[in-house]
Tab-separated table of C-alpha atoms in Angstrom:
chain	number	residue	atom	x	y	z
Z	1	UNK	CA	-7.793	14.842	-33.696
Z	2	UNK	CA	-9.358	18.268	-33.190
Z	3	UNK	CA	-12.969	18.977	-34.166
Z	4	UNK	CA	-13.962	22.406	-35.399
Z	5	UNK	CA	-17.438	23.471	-36.556
Z	6	UNK	CA	-18.940	26.551	-38.166
Z	7	UNK	CA	-22.293	26.866	-36.362
Z	8	UNK	CA	-23.358	29.818	-38.501
Z	9	UNK	CA	-23.632	27.642	-41.609
Z	10	UNK	CA	-25.080	24.569	-39.835
Z	11	UNK	CA	-28.368	23.273	-41.287
Z	12	UNK	CA	-29.384	21.399	-38.144
Z	13	UNK	CA	-30.017	18.158	-40.019
Z	14	UNK	CA	-28.532	16.143	-37.167
Z	15	UNK	CA	-26.534	13.572	-39.121
Z	16	UNK	CA	-23.478	14.194	-36.938
Z	17	UNK	CA	-25.493	13.699	-33.734
Z	18	UNK	CA	-26.941	10.511	-35.202
Z	19	UNK	CA	-23.645	9.043	-36.374
Z	20	UNK	CA	-21.348	10.173	-33.539
Z	21	UNK	CA	-23.548	11.043	-30.555
Z	22	UNK	CA	-20.606	10.925	-28.146
Z	23	UNK	CA	-18.979	13.836	-29.983
Z	24	UNK	CA	-21.865	15.854	-31.482
Z	25	UNK	CA	-25.213	17.015	-30.158
Z	26	UNK	CA	-27.786	19.556	-31.321
Z	27	UNK	CA	-28.712	22.723	-29.458
Z	28	UNK	CA	-32.125	23.081	-27.841
Z	29	UNK	CA	-32.911	26.417	-29.480
Z	30	UNK	CA	-32.465	25.710	-33.153
Z	31	UNK	CA	-30.965	22.248	-33.430
Z	32	UNK	CA	-27.594	23.460	-34.704
Z	33	UNK	CA	-24.451	21.517	-33.940
Z	34	UNK	CA	-22.924	21.411	-30.468
Z	35	UNK	CA	-19.507	19.803	-30.074
Z	36	UNK	CA	-19.414	17.705	-26.914
Z	37	UNK	CA	-15.801	16.666	-27.247
Z	38	UNK	CA	-13.495	18.794	-29.391
Z	39	UNK	CA	-10.614	16.359	-28.905
Z	40	UNK	CA	-12.386	13.016	-29.163
Z	41	UNK	CA	-10.666	9.761	-28.194
Z	42	UNK	CA	-9.050	7.528	-30.801
Z	43	UNK	CA	-11.806	4.907	-30.903
Z	44	UNK	CA	-14.341	7.519	-32.107
Z	45	UNK	CA	-12.220	8.872	-34.981
Z	46	UNK	CA	-13.763	6.683	-37.635
Z	47	UNK	CA	-17.339	7.677	-36.787
Z	48	UNK	CA	-16.325	11.337	-36.427
Z	49	UNK	CA	-14.888	11.223	-39.954
Z	50	UNK	CA	-18.102	9.618	-41.221
Z	51	UNK	CA	-20.109	12.366	-39.497
Z	52	UNK	CA	-17.995	15.090	-41.121
Z	53	UNK	CA	-18.431	13.530	-44.573
Z	54	UNK	CA	-22.210	13.247	-44.171
Z	55	UNK	CA	-22.668	16.873	-43.130
Z	56	UNK	CA	-24.829	18.459	-45.866
Z	57	UNK	CA	-23.328	21.893	-45.228
Z	58	UNK	CA	-19.712	20.707	-44.754
Z	59	UNK	CA	-19.377	22.696	-41.535
Z	60	UNK	CA	-17.290	20.102	-39.679
Z	61	UNK	CA	-13.535	20.425	-40.080
Z	62	UNK	CA	-11.200	17.842	-38.615
Z	63	UNK	CA	-7.590	18.527	-37.800
Z	64	UNK	CA	-5.820	15.241	-37.658
Z	65	UNK	CA	-2.194	14.639	-36.726
Z	66	UNK	CA	-1.932	11.359	-38.595
Z	67	UNK	CA	-4.094	11.776	-41.702
Z	68	UNK	CA	-4.914	14.798	-43.857
Z	69	UNK	CA	-7.900	16.888	-42.671
Z	70	UNK	CA	-11.378	16.084	-43.947
Z	71	UNK	CA	-14.405	18.284	-44.129
Z	72	UNK	CA	-14.081	19.989	-47.497
O	1	UNK	CA	-25.284	18.321	-76.075
O	2	UNK	CA	-26.926	14.913	-76.445
O	3	UNK	CA	-30.257	14.730	-78.242
O	4	UNK	CA	-33.097	15.090	-75.802
O	5	UNK	CA	-34.406	11.736	-74.648
O	6	UNK	CA	-37.525	11.241	-72.602
O	7	UNK	CA	-37.253	9.799	-69.108
O	8	UNK	CA	-40.419	8.900	-67.159
O	9	UNK	CA	-40.968	11.078	-64.093
O	10	UNK	CA	-40.166	8.292	-61.650
O	11	UNK	CA	-37.293	7.056	-63.830
O	12	UNK	CA	-38.073	3.488	-62.848
O	13	UNK	CA	-37.686	0.437	-65.061
O	14	UNK	CA	-40.847	-1.290	-66.272
O	15	UNK	CA	-41.236	-4.709	-64.671
O	16	UNK	CA	-38.491	-3.943	-62.165
O	17	UNK	CA	-39.943	-1.109	-60.081
O	18	UNK	CA	-37.003	-0.755	-57.694
O	19	UNK	CA	-34.435	-0.193	-60.450
O	20	UNK	CA	-33.738	2.925	-62.528
O	21	UNK	CA	-34.534	2.924	-66.259
O	22	UNK	CA	-31.520	1.919	-68.429
O	23	UNK	CA	-31.283	5.509	-69.710
O	24	UNK	CA	-30.327	6.691	-66.228
O	25	UNK	CA	-27.495	4.154	-65.986
O	26	UNK	CA	-26.313	5.235	-69.426
O	27	UNK	CA	-26.430	8.877	-68.403
O	28	UNK	CA	-24.424	7.995	-65.311
O	29	UNK	CA	-21.662	6.391	-67.351
O	30	UNK	CA	-21.548	9.269	-69.831
O	31	UNK	CA	-18.952	11.925	-69.012
O	32	UNK	CA	-21.245	14.514	-70.588
O	33	UNK	CA	-24.252	15.748	-68.635
O	34	UNK	CA	-27.469	14.828	-70.389
O	35	UNK	CA	-30.460	16.987	-71.160
O	36	UNK	CA	-33.753	15.088	-70.996
O	37	UNK	CA	-37.469	15.706	-71.321
O	38	UNK	CA	-39.471	14.889	-68.220
O	39	UNK	CA	-43.253	14.545	-68.428
O	40	UNK	CA	-44.541	16.032	-65.166
O	41	UNK	CA	-48.151	15.941	-64.002
O	42	UNK	CA	-47.593	19.221	-62.127
O	43	UNK	CA	-45.459	21.243	-64.533
O	44	UNK	CA	-46.305	19.726	-67.894
O	45	UNK	CA	-43.388	18.238	-69.860
O	46	UNK	CA	-40.146	20.105	-69.205
O	47	UNK	CA	-36.538	19.895	-70.348
O	48	UNK	CA	-33.910	19.431	-67.695
O	49	UNK	CA	-30.322	18.481	-67.043
O	50	UNK	CA	-30.398	15.079	-65.411
O	51	UNK	CA	-27.762	14.567	-62.705
O	52	UNK	CA	-27.135	10.921	-61.873
O	53	UNK	CA	-23.688	10.484	-60.302
O	54	UNK	CA	-23.499	10.462	-56.523
O	55	UNK	CA	-20.840	13.179	-56.235
O	56	UNK	CA	-22.548	15.372	-58.839
O	57	UNK	CA	-25.949	15.138	-57.145
O	58	UNK	CA	-24.390	15.949	-53.788
O	59	UNK	CA	-22.407	18.919	-55.102
O	60	UNK	CA	-25.281	20.341	-57.113
O	61	UNK	CA	-27.782	20.038	-54.243
O	62	UNK	CA	-25.344	21.749	-51.877
O	63	UNK	CA	-24.817	24.661	-54.326
O	64	UNK	CA	-26.750	27.733	-53.222
O	65	UNK	CA	-27.348	28.736	-56.841
O	66	UNK	CA	-29.629	25.717	-57.176
O	67	UNK	CA	-33.162	26.767	-56.298
O	68	UNK	CA	-36.571	25.164	-55.951
O	69	UNK	CA	-37.514	27.534	-58.785
O	70	UNK	CA	-41.246	26.967	-58.668
O	71	UNK	CA	-40.766	23.211	-58.942
O	72	UNK	CA	-43.638	22.847	-56.482
O	73	UNK	CA	-46.821	24.922	-56.242
O	74	UNK	CA	-46.239	27.891	-53.919
O	75	UNK	CA	-47.621	27.578	-50.422
O	76	UNK	CA	-46.931	30.078	-47.647
O	77	UNK	CA	-45.101	28.374	-44.792
O	78	UNK	CA	-43.979	25.378	-46.877
O	79	UNK	CA	-40.166	25.145	-46.839
O	80	UNK	CA	-40.154	23.875	-50.426
O	81	UNK	CA	-41.550	27.245	-51.505
O	82	UNK	CA	-38.510	29.161	-50.228
O	83	UNK	CA	-34.810	29.494	-50.964
O	84	UNK	CA	-31.861	31.379	-49.550
O	85	UNK	CA	-32.105	33.499	-46.376
O	86	UNK	CA	-35.942	33.351	-46.290
O	87	UNK	CA	-35.736	29.571	-46.315
O	88	UNK	CA	-33.038	29.496	-43.623
O	89	UNK	CA	-35.068	31.804	-41.384
O	90	UNK	CA	-38.188	29.641	-41.616
O	91	UNK	CA	-36.299	26.360	-41.345
O	92	UNK	CA	-34.486	27.491	-38.193
O	93	UNK	CA	-37.872	27.960	-36.517
O	94	UNK	CA	-38.525	24.238	-36.962
O	95	UNK	CA	-35.168	22.490	-36.628
O	96	UNK	CA	-35.159	22.208	-32.822
O	97	UNK	CA	-38.239	19.975	-33.063
O	98	UNK	CA	-36.568	17.514	-35.433
O	99	UNK	CA	-33.203	16.768	-33.832
O	100	UNK	CA	-31.763	13.265	-33.462
O	101	UNK	CA	-32.324	13.532	-29.702
O	102	UNK	CA	-35.951	14.589	-30.138
O	103	UNK	CA	-36.513	11.563	-32.396
O	104	UNK	CA	-35.097	9.281	-29.686
O	105	UNK	CA	-37.457	10.859	-27.154
O	106	UNK	CA	-40.390	10.174	-29.458
O	107	UNK	CA	-39.629	6.457	-29.586
O	108	UNK	CA	-42.130	5.372	-26.872
O	109	UNK	CA	-44.880	7.369	-28.568
O	110	UNK	CA	-44.070	5.747	-31.923
O	111	UNK	CA	-44.047	2.307	-30.300
O	112	UNK	CA	-47.547	2.931	-28.997
O	113	UNK	CA	-48.810	3.989	-32.427
O	114	UNK	CA	-47.181	0.935	-34.040
O	115	UNK	CA	-48.679	-1.469	-31.474
O	116	UNK	CA	-52.147	-0.028	-32.068
O	117	UNK	CA	-51.745	-0.434	-35.842
O	118	UNK	CA	-50.583	-4.047	-35.392
O	119	UNK	CA	-53.690	-4.748	-33.296
O	120	UNK	CA	-55.831	-3.506	-36.195
O	121	UNK	CA	-53.999	-5.748	-38.663
O	122	UNK	CA	-54.483	-8.735	-36.375
O	123	UNK	CA	-58.164	-7.899	-35.969
O	124	UNK	CA	-58.648	-7.689	-39.747
O	125	UNK	CA	-57.110	-11.166	-40.125
O	126	UNK	CA	-55.224	-12.758	-43.030
O	127	UNK	CA	-55.763	-10.894	-46.294
O	128	UNK	CA	-55.366	-7.548	-44.498
O	129	UNK	CA	-53.971	-4.683	-46.574
O	130	UNK	CA	-50.895	-3.328	-44.784
O	131	UNK	CA	-50.979	-0.049	-46.721
O	132	UNK	CA	-54.356	0.805	-45.224
O	133	UNK	CA	-53.960	-0.707	-41.782
O	134	UNK	CA	-50.262	-0.278	-41.001
O	135	UNK	CA	-48.180	1.871	-43.344
O	136	UNK	CA	-50.604	4.804	-43.598
O	137	UNK	CA	-51.933	5.101	-40.014
O	138	UNK	CA	-48.450	5.111	-38.426
O	139	UNK	CA	-47.128	8.345	-39.964
O	140	UNK	CA	-50.549	9.981	-39.780
O	141	UNK	CA	-50.818	9.385	-36.038
O	142	UNK	CA	-47.242	10.507	-35.452
O	143	UNK	CA	-48.091	13.737	-37.291
O	144	UNK	CA	-51.238	14.125	-35.179
O	145	UNK	CA	-48.868	14.299	-32.199
O	146	UNK	CA	-46.666	16.915	-33.899
O	147	UNK	CA	-49.638	19.093	-34.804
O	148	UNK	CA	-51.574	18.540	-31.604
O	149	UNK	CA	-54.654	16.997	-33.215
O	150	UNK	CA	-57.005	16.060	-30.324
O	151	UNK	CA	-57.720	12.338	-29.885
O	152	UNK	CA	-61.422	12.835	-30.628
O	153	UNK	CA	-60.580	14.219	-34.087
O	154	UNK	CA	-58.027	11.634	-35.104
O	155	UNK	CA	-60.212	9.088	-36.835
O	156	UNK	CA	-61.758	11.746	-39.057
O	157	UNK	CA	-58.330	13.360	-39.570
O	158	UNK	CA	-56.915	10.036	-40.753
O	159	UNK	CA	-59.810	9.405	-43.100
O	160	UNK	CA	-59.620	12.896	-44.603
O	161	UNK	CA	-55.833	12.740	-45.041
O	162	UNK	CA	-55.955	9.311	-46.658
O	163	UNK	CA	-58.501	10.505	-49.231
O	164	UNK	CA	-56.901	13.891	-49.920
O	165	UNK	CA	-53.442	12.405	-50.460
O	166	UNK	CA	-54.539	9.352	-52.429
O	167	UNK	CA	-53.950	10.297	-56.036
O	168	UNK	CA	-56.010	7.381	-57.301
O	169	UNK	CA	-59.094	9.323	-56.197
O	170	UNK	CA	-60.726	11.768	-58.593
O	171	UNK	CA	-59.274	15.264	-58.530
O	172	UNK	CA	-62.697	16.535	-57.388
O	173	UNK	CA	-62.823	14.277	-54.336
O	174	UNK	CA	-59.211	15.110	-53.530
O	175	UNK	CA	-59.824	18.873	-53.761
O	176	UNK	CA	-62.879	18.614	-51.540
O	177	UNK	CA	-60.914	16.798	-48.843
O	178	UNK	CA	-57.954	19.161	-49.279
O	179	UNK	CA	-60.271	22.123	-48.612
O	180	UNK	CA	-61.576	20.385	-45.487
O	181	UNK	CA	-58.007	19.741	-44.394
O	182	UNK	CA	-57.106	23.388	-44.852
O	183	UNK	CA	-60.102	24.495	-42.830
O	184	UNK	CA	-59.179	22.027	-40.118
O	185	UNK	CA	-55.552	23.228	-40.080
O	186	UNK	CA	-56.741	26.845	-39.762
O	187	UNK	CA	-58.792	25.764	-36.741
O	188	UNK	CA	-55.769	24.049	-35.178
O	189	UNK	CA	-53.675	27.184	-35.672
O	190	UNK	CA	-56.390	29.345	-34.075
O	191	UNK	CA	-56.421	26.945	-31.117
O	192	UNK	CA	-52.643	27.173	-30.716
O	193	UNK	CA	-52.826	30.979	-30.931
O	194	UNK	CA	-55.125	30.920	-27.936
O	195	UNK	CA	-53.293	28.244	-26.004
O	196	UNK	CA	-50.081	26.930	-27.627
O	197	UNK	CA	-49.890	23.159	-27.162
O	198	UNK	CA	-46.924	21.027	-26.126
O	199	UNK	CA	-46.016	19.936	-29.665
O	200	UNK	CA	-44.229	21.184	-32.791
O	201	UNK	CA	-46.949	23.517	-34.046
O	202	UNK	CA	-47.601	24.834	-30.519
O	203	UNK	CA	-43.898	25.497	-30.040
O	204	UNK	CA	-43.638	27.441	-33.310
O	205	UNK	CA	-46.631	29.561	-32.281
O	206	UNK	CA	-45.204	30.173	-28.801
O	207	UNK	CA	-41.711	31.120	-29.975
O	208	UNK	CA	-42.289	32.678	-33.397
O	209	UNK	CA	-46.038	33.367	-33.488
O	210	UNK	CA	-45.507	37.124	-33.706
O	211	UNK	CA	-43.341	36.700	-36.828
O	212	UNK	CA	-45.714	34.422	-38.741
O	213	UNK	CA	-49.148	34.947	-40.280
O	214	UNK	CA	-51.956	32.450	-39.722
O	215	UNK	CA	-51.661	31.216	-43.293
O	216	UNK	CA	-47.908	30.651	-42.847
O	217	UNK	CA	-48.613	28.671	-39.671
O	218	UNK	CA	-51.286	26.620	-41.422
O	219	UNK	CA	-48.808	26.123	-44.302
O	220	UNK	CA	-46.215	24.791	-41.852
O	221	UNK	CA	-48.850	22.396	-40.507
O	222	UNK	CA	-49.775	21.246	-44.009
O	223	UNK	CA	-46.150	20.774	-44.946
O	224	UNK	CA	-45.521	18.595	-41.875
O	225	UNK	CA	-48.590	16.588	-42.771
O	226	UNK	CA	-47.831	16.057	-46.444
O	227	UNK	CA	-44.063	15.648	-46.163
O	228	UNK	CA	-44.331	13.295	-43.210
O	229	UNK	CA	-47.263	11.252	-44.403
O	230	UNK	CA	-46.824	10.111	-47.980
O	231	UNK	CA	-43.076	9.565	-47.876
O	232	UNK	CA	-43.066	7.421	-44.754
O	233	UNK	CA	-46.217	5.474	-45.620
O	234	UNK	CA	-44.728	4.605	-49.000
O	235	UNK	CA	-41.248	3.821	-47.691
O	236	UNK	CA	-42.775	1.468	-45.150
O	237	UNK	CA	-44.952	-0.208	-47.783
O	238	UNK	CA	-42.233	-0.648	-50.388
O	239	UNK	CA	-39.703	-1.791	-47.757
O	240	UNK	CA	-42.146	-4.440	-46.535
O	241	UNK	CA	-42.952	-5.511	-50.114
O	242	UNK	CA	-39.241	-5.832	-50.811
O	243	UNK	CA	-38.428	-7.753	-47.624
O	244	UNK	CA	-41.321	-10.169	-48.148
O	245	UNK	CA	-39.607	-11.081	-51.414
O	246	UNK	CA	-36.246	-11.514	-49.638
O	247	UNK	CA	-37.141	-13.729	-46.651
O	248	UNK	CA	-33.512	-14.179	-45.576
O	249	UNK	CA	-33.118	-10.409	-45.244
O	250	UNK	CA	-36.505	-10.081	-43.564
O	251	UNK	CA	-35.231	-12.568	-40.961
O	252	UNK	CA	-32.308	-10.248	-40.176
O	253	UNK	CA	-34.685	-7.330	-39.482
O	254	UNK	CA	-36.934	-9.614	-37.423
O	255	UNK	CA	-34.326	-11.487	-35.372
O	256	UNK	CA	-31.313	-9.192	-34.977
O	257	UNK	CA	-32.150	-5.975	-33.126
O	258	UNK	CA	-28.585	-4.696	-33.479
O	259	UNK	CA	-28.848	-4.985	-37.279
O	260	UNK	CA	-32.023	-2.901	-37.590
O	261	UNK	CA	-30.457	0.576	-37.859
O	262	UNK	CA	-28.140	-0.509	-40.670
O	263	UNK	CA	-30.947	-2.384	-42.408
O	264	UNK	CA	-33.117	0.742	-42.360
O	265	UNK	CA	-30.322	2.768	-44.017
O	266	UNK	CA	-29.964	0.088	-46.701
O	267	UNK	CA	-33.729	0.079	-47.307
O	268	UNK	CA	-33.723	3.884	-47.539
O	269	UNK	CA	-30.865	3.712	-50.045
O	270	UNK	CA	-32.621	1.084	-52.122
O	271	UNK	CA	-36.297	2.088	-51.976
O	272	UNK	CA	-36.025	5.879	-52.557
O	273	UNK	CA	-39.523	7.345	-52.085
O	274	UNK	CA	-38.661	10.732	-53.631
O	275	UNK	CA	-37.130	9.337	-56.786
O	276	UNK	CA	-36.192	12.634	-58.404
O	277	UNK	CA	-35.626	16.091	-56.992
O	278	UNK	CA	-36.654	18.846	-59.436
O	279	UNK	CA	-34.758	22.147	-59.173
O	280	UNK	CA	-33.672	25.148	-61.245
O	281	UNK	CA	-30.309	26.895	-61.623
O	282	UNK	CA	-30.376	30.576	-60.602
O	283	UNK	CA	-26.802	30.994	-61.872
O	284	UNK	CA	-24.241	28.938	-63.785
O	285	UNK	CA	-23.337	25.868	-61.721
O	286	UNK	CA	-20.112	23.994	-62.448
O	287	UNK	CA	-20.310	20.200	-62.633
O	288	UNK	CA	-16.866	18.639	-63.150
O	289	UNK	CA	-15.600	20.304	-66.350
O	290	UNK	CA	-19.094	21.314	-67.474
O	291	UNK	CA	-21.770	23.778	-66.553
O	292	UNK	CA	-25.454	23.836	-65.809
O	293	UNK	CA	-26.533	27.183	-67.259
O	294	UNK	CA	-28.514	29.810	-65.424
O	295	UNK	CA	-32.236	29.204	-65.876
O	296	UNK	CA	-31.902	25.526	-66.783
O	297	UNK	CA	-34.098	23.073	-64.950
O	298	UNK	CA	-32.308	20.305	-63.117
O	299	UNK	CA	-33.487	16.854	-62.165
O	300	UNK	CA	-31.384	15.069	-59.578
O	301	UNK	CA	-31.952	11.318	-59.782
O	302	UNK	CA	-31.573	10.021	-56.258
O	303	UNK	CA	-32.484	6.558	-57.508
O	304	UNK	CA	-29.485	6.438	-59.835
O	305	UNK	CA	-27.108	8.260	-57.471
O	306	UNK	CA	-27.788	5.803	-54.642
O	307	UNK	CA	-26.567	2.982	-56.884
O	308	UNK	CA	-23.533	4.849	-58.136
O	309	UNK	CA	-20.588	2.598	-57.348
O	310	UNK	CA	-18.099	5.387	-56.972
O	311	UNK	CA	-15.046	4.024	-55.207
O	312	UNK	CA	-16.923	1.551	-53.020
O	313	UNK	CA	-16.627	-1.434	-55.339
O	314	UNK	CA	-19.824	-2.867	-53.798
O	315	UNK	CA	-22.641	-4.256	-55.922
O	316	UNK	CA	-25.129	-1.513	-55.135
O	317	UNK	CA	-27.854	-2.915	-57.404
O	318	UNK	CA	-28.409	-5.643	-54.841
O	319	UNK	CA	-30.323	-5.194	-51.604
O	320	UNK	CA	-28.174	-6.317	-48.695
O	321	UNK	CA	-29.417	-5.270	-45.267
O	322	UNK	CA	-26.201	-6.510	-43.699
O	323	UNK	CA	-23.795	-4.460	-45.788
O	324	UNK	CA	-21.781	-1.751	-44.038
O	325	UNK	CA	-23.868	1.434	-44.075
O	326	UNK	CA	-23.631	3.029	-47.510
O	327	UNK	CA	-23.886	6.694	-48.272
O	328	UNK	CA	-27.232	7.615	-49.790
O	329	UNK	CA	-29.087	10.724	-50.862
O	330	UNK	CA	-32.611	9.551	-50.092
O	331	UNK	CA	-33.171	12.548	-47.822
O	332	UNK	CA	-31.580	14.884	-50.353
O	333	UNK	CA	-28.568	17.033	-49.538
O	334	UNK	CA	-27.810	20.684	-48.855
O	335	UNK	CA	-30.175	23.343	-47.498
O	336	UNK	CA	-33.395	21.475	-48.372
O	337	UNK	CA	-32.254	18.160	-46.924
O	338	UNK	CA	-35.244	16.469	-45.278
O	339	UNK	CA	-36.186	18.204	-42.035
O	340	UNK	CA	-37.920	15.156	-40.600
O	341	UNK	CA	-35.322	12.520	-41.454
O	342	UNK	CA	-34.401	11.525	-37.899
O	343	UNK	CA	-38.083	11.064	-37.084
O	344	UNK	CA	-38.565	9.095	-40.324
O	345	UNK	CA	-35.661	6.807	-39.416
O	346	UNK	CA	-37.131	6.235	-35.971
O	347	UNK	CA	-40.561	5.318	-37.385
O	348	UNK	CA	-38.964	2.769	-39.726
O	349	UNK	CA	-36.676	1.385	-37.007
O	350	UNK	CA	-39.643	0.785	-34.729
O	351	UNK	CA	-42.288	-0.302	-37.246
O	352	UNK	CA	-40.429	-2.871	-39.377
O	353	UNK	CA	-39.108	-5.223	-36.656
O	354	UNK	CA	-42.377	-4.875	-34.707
O	355	UNK	CA	-44.386	-6.029	-37.724
O	356	UNK	CA	-42.191	-9.055	-38.421
O	357	UNK	CA	-42.114	-10.053	-34.762
O	358	UNK	CA	-45.887	-9.850	-34.376
O	359	UNK	CA	-46.325	-11.950	-37.532
O	360	UNK	CA	-43.202	-14.132	-37.864
O	361	UNK	CA	-44.797	-16.071	-40.735
O	362	UNK	CA	-45.875	-12.960	-42.650
O	363	UNK	CA	-46.054	-13.392	-46.426
O	364	UNK	CA	-47.723	-11.790	-49.445
O	365	UNK	CA	-51.333	-12.839	-50.057
O	366	UNK	CA	-50.869	-12.280	-53.803
O	367	UNK	CA	-48.153	-13.235	-56.261
O	368	UNK	CA	-45.278	-10.686	-56.166
O	369	UNK	CA	-45.876	-9.767	-59.812
O	370	UNK	CA	-49.455	-8.771	-58.975
O	371	UNK	CA	-48.326	-5.950	-56.683
O	372	UNK	CA	-49.372	-2.589	-58.073
O	373	UNK	CA	-46.372	-0.245	-57.717
O	374	UNK	CA	-46.664	3.510	-58.094
O	375	UNK	CA	-43.768	3.787	-60.521
O	376	UNK	CA	-44.966	7.006	-62.149
O	377	UNK	CA	-45.945	8.917	-59.024
O	378	UNK	CA	-43.666	11.600	-57.589
O	379	UNK	CA	-43.523	9.469	-54.458
O	380	UNK	CA	-42.796	5.817	-55.216
O	381	UNK	CA	-44.746	3.164	-53.364
O	382	UNK	CA	-47.175	0.302	-53.681
O	383	UNK	CA	-50.935	0.839	-53.799
O	384	UNK	CA	-51.972	-2.182	-51.726
O	385	UNK	CA	-50.095	-4.819	-49.779
O	386	UNK	CA	-52.373	-7.744	-48.945
O	387	UNK	CA	-50.651	-10.153	-46.573
O	388	UNK	CA	-51.343	-13.376	-44.773
O	389	UNK	CA	-49.680	-15.220	-41.867
């Protein structure tokens, strides 16, 4: 899985950092998304998908080898 | 178009305050979007498209053609008074103070506030009203920290806030306290201009003070106060009222620390303090095969959407604090999604288990049917919560 984000449209709500803190954080300046691990390990995939689905601006795109990409 | 039916502002069923009125369930089942009349204390009665399905509410709220549209009285500095790039600019000044990490860092401070409130409840003894002694002081004191209200002023600040935001008081009394609050906020802003404090308002002054007027800064302060006070106080109160009527689920919150985060999400999904979100379409907005027309008012029913089964197959009309975390729209969605939601979650996660652990035998001091719910207020809650132990 590869994680891609569009920081310019991020609303800094922090759902991703709440749901998958090992993969997402929020920047100190304006709270927008920071990806900690762009190729997260298998055991985090489920929470990463949940984080992408809960993003209110749909700025998280996942490229997955095994399942179709989420994030739309 | 369906004939206009009237839906009460809160959209809550009589005699069953946690559930939506039957009309909302019917609207949810209907393929066709419904137009309804909503009696609003702030706007007078208005006609609106009511959106009730989870996916529809989410899509509509994320659409940038959906605007606040004067749904709330204008106040400089209040995020709900802005849309589009102006809103983004102002919101970005505040977001760094409300991150998930920041909320975690605030935990010890919240624990202190909660312990102090519990001491007051214990001092008052059985019969104590949790709304007055627990649910209201907690968010108020947390906001005092955000704004940098000095300790010496806090008692008066709490008293003033409680009166100004209590809609059961006469409008005159409320206005008087609101004017005092505004004057106080102006004083706080002036203080931060001179020496910016180590808190949210101080940080905004330090980093963006040259881009904001004093009235915008005071407006930001007022917004943090109002948005963070009433919603959390009422969510706490209605969550406690609900759990006291479901002792088995209360026991989960009390005895299983690892279940608390999930339980809080379920309570947020079920309780829904901001029952409806009023908006206006600034352009045609597609909803499935239909359209909300430019200029139409829109009412998103979070209450109904949070119980929309969708594909889950779960019985979402039932409270179940153990269920796998369900999606919910209690904090809204899209650009106006609640700024303070991670802080709100943290307050609930700390306060609820602490209360039930301090008073393991806590129960209502009145019959459940005697509880006076605020079903018609914009923010749902319960007016008093007398308890015994």
